[in-house]
Amino acid sequence: MKALIIGAAGFVGGYLIRELNAAGWEVHATCLPCESISGDCTVHTLDILRKDDITPLLDETAPDVVYHLAAQSSVAVSWKKPQLTAEINVIGTINVLEALREAKKQDTRILLIGSGEEYGYIREGSCPLGESEPLNPGNIYAATKACQGMIGEIYARAYKMDIVMVRAFNHSGPAQSSIFVISDFCRQIAEIEKGMKEPVISVGNLSAKRDFTDVRDVVRAYRLLGEKGRKGTVYNVGRGRAVPIQFILDTALSFARLPIEVKQDPGRMRASDIPLIEPDVSRIAADTGWSAQITMEQTIEDTLNYWRNI
Ligand code: A2R
């Protein structure tokens, strides 16, 4: 199998390259001219806003599966730069789909990577969230990802293209930005251990329950969906078992090498934190056999060791 990963310089891209390599795939990967990619793959530069550059790349690489990871993926940035977020996440995706359509690459599968954030302000009692649950995005990033998925469904239906839509819930692991909670706690602990910070960890709402999956499990799901997903179908990717943020804190602290005080920081509390977000992952399990295998304890320990070693 041959893959083209668009937007491979980010957090998930490197893991996906390794996953596909290990399964014997040939991998082509793109990044912006200002970025670089490490891993066993052929690297191309591509800005998805330059549509005319996409078609020659598809011709040159002739992939069986395109993984579309390129995005403006930060919720915080999406509030500050809504036009840019919509441009990259919506127009950029349309550019990729149009290039595939025009190239008449009907047999090329494309995975559009969306987000569990698309469900947004969920109804009470609606967890676990099935893929047919209404989308009610609560931020600009989530709205653009919901739009990406809807456009994907339209292209799949109208042009019979082989498109698979993914709604990935929280994923984490070594090298993730510390704006995300597991990485944030682990980074703080590592900095305390190195004497860079007083022995106090700042935390937000610890009672909210969220669903976390190791990024290495997530990219295995992406590989399997590339191989076995049903065309035109939306898949939740997650563990299917939410835990309170308190569990992450307790686990991370259990690995700490010295006593650490916990301090609630009002700046980290969100006004409208939804108490529970948990996906129903029975569809991906039924169609691909996938389920999350790596324990949260392992993810947290590996992430802490990452921060200790940089
Ligand atoms: O924003 P940058 O400079 O970090 O670059 C990101 C890149 N990217 C683009 N690539 C091609 N053309 C563009 N116009 C463009 N704008 C941004 O896509 C970054 O290198 C990559 C996305 O990687 P991350 O932001 O690290 O996302 P991550 O965690 O790897 O997630 C992969 C996908 C994204 O679509 C998320 O929204 C979704 O999974 O959850």
Coordinates of C-alpha atoms and ligand atoms in Angstrom, one line a residue:
M1 CA 0.0 0.0 0.0
K2 CA 1.1 3.5 -0.7
A3 CA 0.1 6.5 1.4
L4 CA 0.2 10.3 1.0
I5 CA 0.1 12.1 4.3
I6 CA -0.8 15.7 3.9
G7 CA 0.2 17.8 6.9
A8 CA 2.7 15.3 8.3
A9 CA 4.9 17.7 10.3
G10 CA 2.5 18.0 13.2
F11 CA 2.0 15.9 16.3
V12 CA 0.2 13.0 14.7
G13 CA 2.1 12.9 11.3
G14 CA 5.3 11.5 12.7
Y15 CA 3.5 8.7 14.5
L16 CA 1.4 7.9 11.4
I17 CA 4.6 7.6 9.3
R18 CA 6.1 5.1 11.8
E19 CA 2.8 3.1 12.0
L20 CA 2.5 2.8 8.2
N21 CA 6.3 2.1 7.8
A22 CA 6.0 -0.7 10.3
A23 CA 3.1 -2.2 8.4
G24 CA 5.2 -2.2 5.2
W25 CA 3.5 0.8 3.4
E26 CA 5.4 3.1 1.1
V27 CA 4.9 6.6 2.5
H28 CA 4.9 10.0 0.9
A29 CA 4.4 12.9 3.3
T30 CA 4.0 16.7 2.9
C31 CA 4.8 19.7 5.1
L32 CA 4.8 23.4 4.6
P33 CA 8.0 24.9 3.2
C34 CA 8.9 26.2 6.6
E35 CA 8.6 22.8 8.3
S36 CA 10.5 19.5 8.3
I37 CA 9.6 15.8 8.7
S38 CA 11.6 13.1 10.2
G39 CA 10.9 9.5 9.4
D40 CA 11.2 6.9 6.6
C41 CA 9.3 8.6 3.8
T42 CA 9.6 10.7 0.7
V43 CA 9.0 14.4 1.7
H44 CA 7.2 16.9 -0.5
T45 CA 6.3 20.5 0.3
L46 CA 2.7 21.5 0.0
D47 CA 0.5 24.4 1.1
I48 CA -3.1 23.1 0.7
L49 CA -4.3 26.6 -0.1
R50 CA -2.4 26.4 -3.4
K51 CA -4.8 24.0 -5.1
D52 CA -2.8 23.8 -8.3
D53 CA 0.1 22.2 -6.5
I54 CA -2.0 19.3 -5.2
T55 CA -2.9 17.7 -8.6
P56 CA 0.7 17.2 -9.7
L57 CA 1.5 15.7 -6.3
L58 CA -1.3 13.2 -6.7
D59 CA -0.1 12.3 -10.2
E60 CA 3.5 11.9 -9.0
T61 CA 2.7 9.8 -5.9
A62 CA -0.3 7.9 -7.0
P63 CA -1.4 6.9 -3.5
D64 CA -3.8 4.2 -2.5
V65 CA -4.8 6.3 0.6
V66 CA -4.5 10.0 1.3
Y67 CA -4.4 11.0 5.0
H68 CA -5.5 14.6 5.3
L69 CA -4.0 15.8 8.6
A70 CA -3.2 19.4 7.5
A71 CA -5.1 21.9 9.7
Q72 CA -5.2 24.9 11.9
S73 CA -5.7 22.6 14.8
S74 CA -5.7 25.0 17.8
V75 CA -9.1 26.0 19.4
A76 CA -7.4 29.0 21.0
V77 CA -6.0 30.2 17.6
S78 CA -9.4 29.6 16.0
W79 CA -10.9 32.3 18.2
K80 CA -8.1 34.8 17.3
K81 CA -7.9 33.9 13.6
P82 CA -11.3 32.6 12.5
Q83 CA -10.8 33.4 8.8
L84 CA -7.5 31.7 8.6
T85 CA -8.9 28.6 10.4
A86 CA -11.8 28.4 8.0
E87 CA -9.5 28.9 5.1
I88 CA -7.2 26.1 6.0
N89 CA -9.7 23.7 7.5
V90 CA -12.6 24.2 5.0
I91 CA -11.2 25.7 1.8
G92 CA -8.0 23.7 2.1
T93 CA -10.0 20.5 2.4
I94 CA -12.2 21.4 -0.6
N95 CA -8.9 22.0 -2.5
V96 CA -7.7 18.5 -1.7
L97 CA -11.1 16.9 -2.6
E98 CA -11.4 18.9 -5.8
A99 CA -7.9 17.9 -6.8
L100 CA -8.8 14.2 -6.2
R101 CA -12.1 14.6 -8.1
E102 CA -10.5 16.4 -11.1
A103 CA -7.7 13.8 -11.2
K104 CA -10.5 11.2 -11.5
K105 CA -8.8 9.2 -8.7
Q106 CA -12.0 7.5 -7.7
D107 CA -10.2 4.5 -6.3
T108 CA -8.0 6.6 -4.1
R109 CA -9.3 6.5 -0.5
I110 CA -9.1 9.7 1.6
L111 CA -9.3 10.0 5.3
L112 CA -10.5 13.4 6.5
I113 CA -9.4 13.8 10.1
G114 CA -12.0 15.6 12.2
S115 CA -12.6 15.9 15.9
G116 CA -14.7 14.8 18.8
E117 CA -15.1 18.6 19.4
E118 CA -17.6 18.6 16.5
Y119 CA -20.3 17.2 18.9
G120 CA -19.8 20.3 21.0
Y121 CA -22.7 21.2 23.4
I122 CA -24.0 17.7 23.8
R123 CA -27.4 16.8 25.1
E124 CA -27.6 15.5 28.7
G125 CA -27.7 11.8 28.7
S126 CA -26.4 11.5 25.1
C127 CA -23.1 9.7 26.1
P128 CA -21.7 7.5 24.7
L129 CA -21.9 9.7 21.6
G130 CA -22.8 7.7 18.4
E131 CA -21.8 9.0 15.0
S132 CA -25.4 10.0 14.2
E133 CA -25.6 12.3 17.2
P134 CA -26.3 15.9 16.1
L135 CA -23.3 18.2 15.8
N136 CA -23.5 21.3 17.9
P137 CA -19.9 22.8 17.8
G138 CA -19.0 25.2 20.6
N139 CA -16.0 26.9 19.0
I140 CA -14.7 28.0 15.6
Y141 CA -12.2 25.1 15.2
A142 CA -15.0 22.6 15.9
A143 CA -17.3 24.3 13.4
T144 CA -14.7 24.1 10.7
K145 CA -14.1 20.5 11.4
A146 CA -17.9 19.7 11.3
C147 CA -18.0 21.6 8.0
Q148 CA -15.1 19.5 6.7
G149 CA -16.9 16.3 7.6
M150 CA -20.2 17.5 6.0
I151 CA -18.4 18.4 2.8
G152 CA -16.7 15.0 2.8
E153 CA -20.0 13.3 3.1
I154 CA -21.4 15.4 0.2
Y155 CA -18.4 14.6 -2.1
A156 CA -18.7 10.9 -1.2
R157 CA -22.4 10.8 -2.1
A158 CA -22.4 13.2 -5.1
Y159 CA -19.2 11.9 -6.8
K160 CA -19.0 8.4 -5.4
M161 CA -15.6 9.2 -4.0
D162 CA -13.9 6.9 -1.5
I163 CA -14.0 9.2 1.5
V164 CA -13.8 8.1 5.2
M165 CA -14.5 10.7 7.9
V166 CA -12.9 10.5 11.3
R167 CA -13.9 12.2 14.5
A168 CA -10.9 11.7 16.7
F169 CA -11.4 12.3 20.5
N170 CA -8.6 13.6 22.8
H171 CA -5.3 11.9 22.0
S172 CA -2.0 12.3 23.7
G173 CA 1.5 11.0 23.9
P174 CA 5.2 12.0 23.9
A175 CA 5.9 15.3 22.0
Q176 CA 2.4 16.7 22.2
S177 CA 2.2 20.4 22.8
S178 CA 1.7 21.3 26.5
I179 CA -1.5 23.2 25.7
F180 CA -3.2 19.7 26.1
V181 CA -3.8 18.5 29.6
I182 CA -1.7 15.3 29.9
S183 CA 1.3 17.0 28.3
D184 CA 0.7 20.1 30.5
F185 CA 0.7 18.1 33.8
C186 CA 3.7 16.0 32.7
R187 CA 5.7 19.1 31.6
Q188 CA 5.0 20.9 34.9
I189 CA 6.1 17.8 36.9
A190 CA 9.3 17.4 34.8
E191 CA 10.1 21.1 35.3
I192 CA 9.6 20.8 39.0
E193 CA 11.9 17.7 39.1
K194 CA 14.5 19.7 37.2
G195 CA 14.3 22.6 39.8
M196 CA 12.9 25.0 37.1
K197 CA 9.7 25.6 39.0
E198 CA 8.5 25.6 42.6
P199 CA 6.9 22.2 43.7
V200 CA 3.3 23.3 42.9
I201 CA 1.3 22.1 39.9
S202 CA -1.5 24.3 38.6
V203 CA -4.7 22.6 37.5
G204 CA -8.1 23.5 36.2
N205 CA -11.4 21.7 36.5
L206 CA -10.6 18.2 37.7
S207 CA -14.1 16.7 37.7
A208 CA -14.8 17.0 34.0
K209 CA -14.6 13.5 32.4
R210 CA -12.9 13.1 29.0
D211 CA -11.9 10.3 26.8
F212 CA -8.2 9.9 26.1
T213 CA -6.4 7.6 23.7
D214 CA -2.7 7.2 23.1
V215 CA -1.6 8.7 19.8
R216 CA 0.1 5.4 18.9
D217 CA -3.3 3.7 19.1
V218 CA -5.0 6.5 17.2
V219 CA -2.6 6.2 14.2
R220 CA -3.2 2.4 14.2
A221 CA -6.9 3.2 13.9
Y222 CA -6.1 5.5 10.9
R223 CA -4.1 2.7 9.2
L224 CA -7.0 0.2 9.8
L225 CA -9.6 2.7 8.5
G226 CA -7.4 3.2 5.4
E227 CA -7.4 -0.5 4.9
K228 CA -10.9 -1.6 6.1
G229 CA -13.1 1.5 6.7
R230 CA -16.4 1.7 4.8
K231 CA -16.5 4.4 2.2
G232 CA -18.7 7.4 2.9
T233 CA -18.7 6.5 6.6
V234 CA -18.0 8.6 9.7
Y235 CA -16.0 6.9 12.5
N236 CA -15.4 8.0 16.1
V237 CA -11.9 7.2 17.2
G238 CA -11.5 7.1 21.0
R239 CA -11.1 4.7 24.0
G240 CA -14.9 4.8 24.7
R241 CA -14.2 5.2 28.4
A242 CA -14.0 8.7 29.8
V243 CA -12.1 9.4 33.0
P244 CA -12.1 12.5 35.3
I245 CA -9.1 14.9 34.8
Q246 CA -8.4 14.1 38.5
F247 CA -7.4 10.6 37.4
I248 CA -4.8 12.0 35.0
L249 CA -3.5 14.3 37.8
D250 CA -3.3 11.5 40.3
T251 CA -1.6 9.1 37.9
A252 CA 1.0 11.7 36.7
L253 CA 1.7 12.6 40.4
S254 CA 2.2 9.0 41.3
F255 CA 5.2 8.9 38.8
A256 CA 6.7 12.2 40.3
R257 CA 10.0 11.8 42.0
L258 CA 9.2 14.4 44.8
P259 CA 6.2 15.6 46.6
I260 CA 4.2 18.2 44.7
E261 CA 1.4 20.5 45.9
V262 CA -1.8 20.9 43.8
K263 CA -3.2 24.4 43.3
Q264 CA -6.4 25.1 41.5
D265 CA -5.9 28.0 39.0
P266 CA -9.0 30.0 38.3
G267 CA -7.4 31.0 34.9
R268 CA -7.6 27.3 33.9
M269 CA -11.3 26.9 34.7
R270 CA -13.6 27.1 31.7
A271 CA -17.0 28.8 32.2
S272 CA -19.0 26.1 30.4
D273 CA -17.1 22.9 30.9
I274 CA -19.3 20.0 29.8
P275 CA -19.2 17.4 32.6
L276 CA -18.8 14.2 30.4
I277 CA -17.7 13.6 26.8
E278 CA -17.4 10.0 25.8
P279 CA -17.7 8.4 22.3
D280 CA -19.4 5.2 21.3
V281 CA -16.6 3.4 19.4
S282 CA -18.6 0.3 18.4
R283 CA -18.6 1.2 14.7
I284 CA -14.8 1.2 14.3
A285 CA -14.5 -1.9 16.4
A286 CA -17.1 -3.7 14.3
D287 CA -15.6 -2.7 10.9
T288 CA -11.8 -2.9 11.7
G289 CA -11.4 -4.8 14.9
W290 CA -9.7 -1.8 16.4
S291 CA -9.8 -0.8 20.1
A292 CA -7.4 1.2 22.2
Q293 CA -4.7 -1.0 23.7
I294 CA -2.2 1.3 25.4
T295 CA -3.2 2.1 29.0
M296 CA -3.5 5.7 30.2
E297 CA -0.9 5.0 32.8
Q298 CA 1.5 4.1 30.0
T299 CA 0.7 7.2 28.0
I300 CA 1.2 9.4 31.0
E301 CA 4.5 7.7 32.0
D302 CA 5.9 8.0 28.5
T303 CA 4.8 11.6 28.2
L304 CA 6.4 12.4 31.5
N305 CA 9.7 10.7 30.4
Y306 CA 9.6 12.7 27.2
W307 CA 9.5 16.0 29.2
R308 CA 12.2 14.7 31.6
N309 CA 14.5 14.1 28.6
I310 CA 14.2 17.4 26.7
Ligands
A2R1 O1 0.2 25.3 11.6 P1 1.6 24.6 11.4 O2 2.6 25.5 10.9 O3 2.0 23.8 12.7 O4 1.4 23.5 10.2 C1 0.4 22.5 10.3 C2 0.0 22.1 9.0 N1 -0.7 23.1 8.2 C3 -0.8 23.1 6.8 N2 -0.3 22.2 5.9 C4 -0.5 22.4 4.6 N3 -1.1 23.5 4.1 C5 -1.6 24.5 5.0 N4 -2.2 25.6 4.5 C6 -1.4 24.3 6.4 N5 -1.7 24.9 7.5 C7 -1.3 24.2 8.6 O5 -0.8 20.9 9.2 C8 0.8 21.2 11.0 O6 2.1 20.9 10.6 C9 -0.2 20.2 10.4 C10 -1.2 19.8 11.3 O7 -0.6 19.3 12.5 P2 -1.0 19.6 14.0 O8 -1.5 21.0 14.0 O9 0.1 19.2 14.9 O10 -2.2 18.7 14.2 P3 -2.2 17.1 14.8 O11 -2.2 17.2 16.3 O12 -1.0 16.4 14.1 O13 -3.6 16.6 14.3 C11 -3.7 16.1 13.0 C12 -5.2 16.2 12.6 C13 -5.6 17.7 12.5 O14 -6.4 17.8 11.3 C14 -6.4 18.0 13.7 O15 -7.3 19.0 13.6 C15 -7.1 16.6 13.9 O16 -6.1 15.7 13.5 O17 -7.5 16.4 15.2

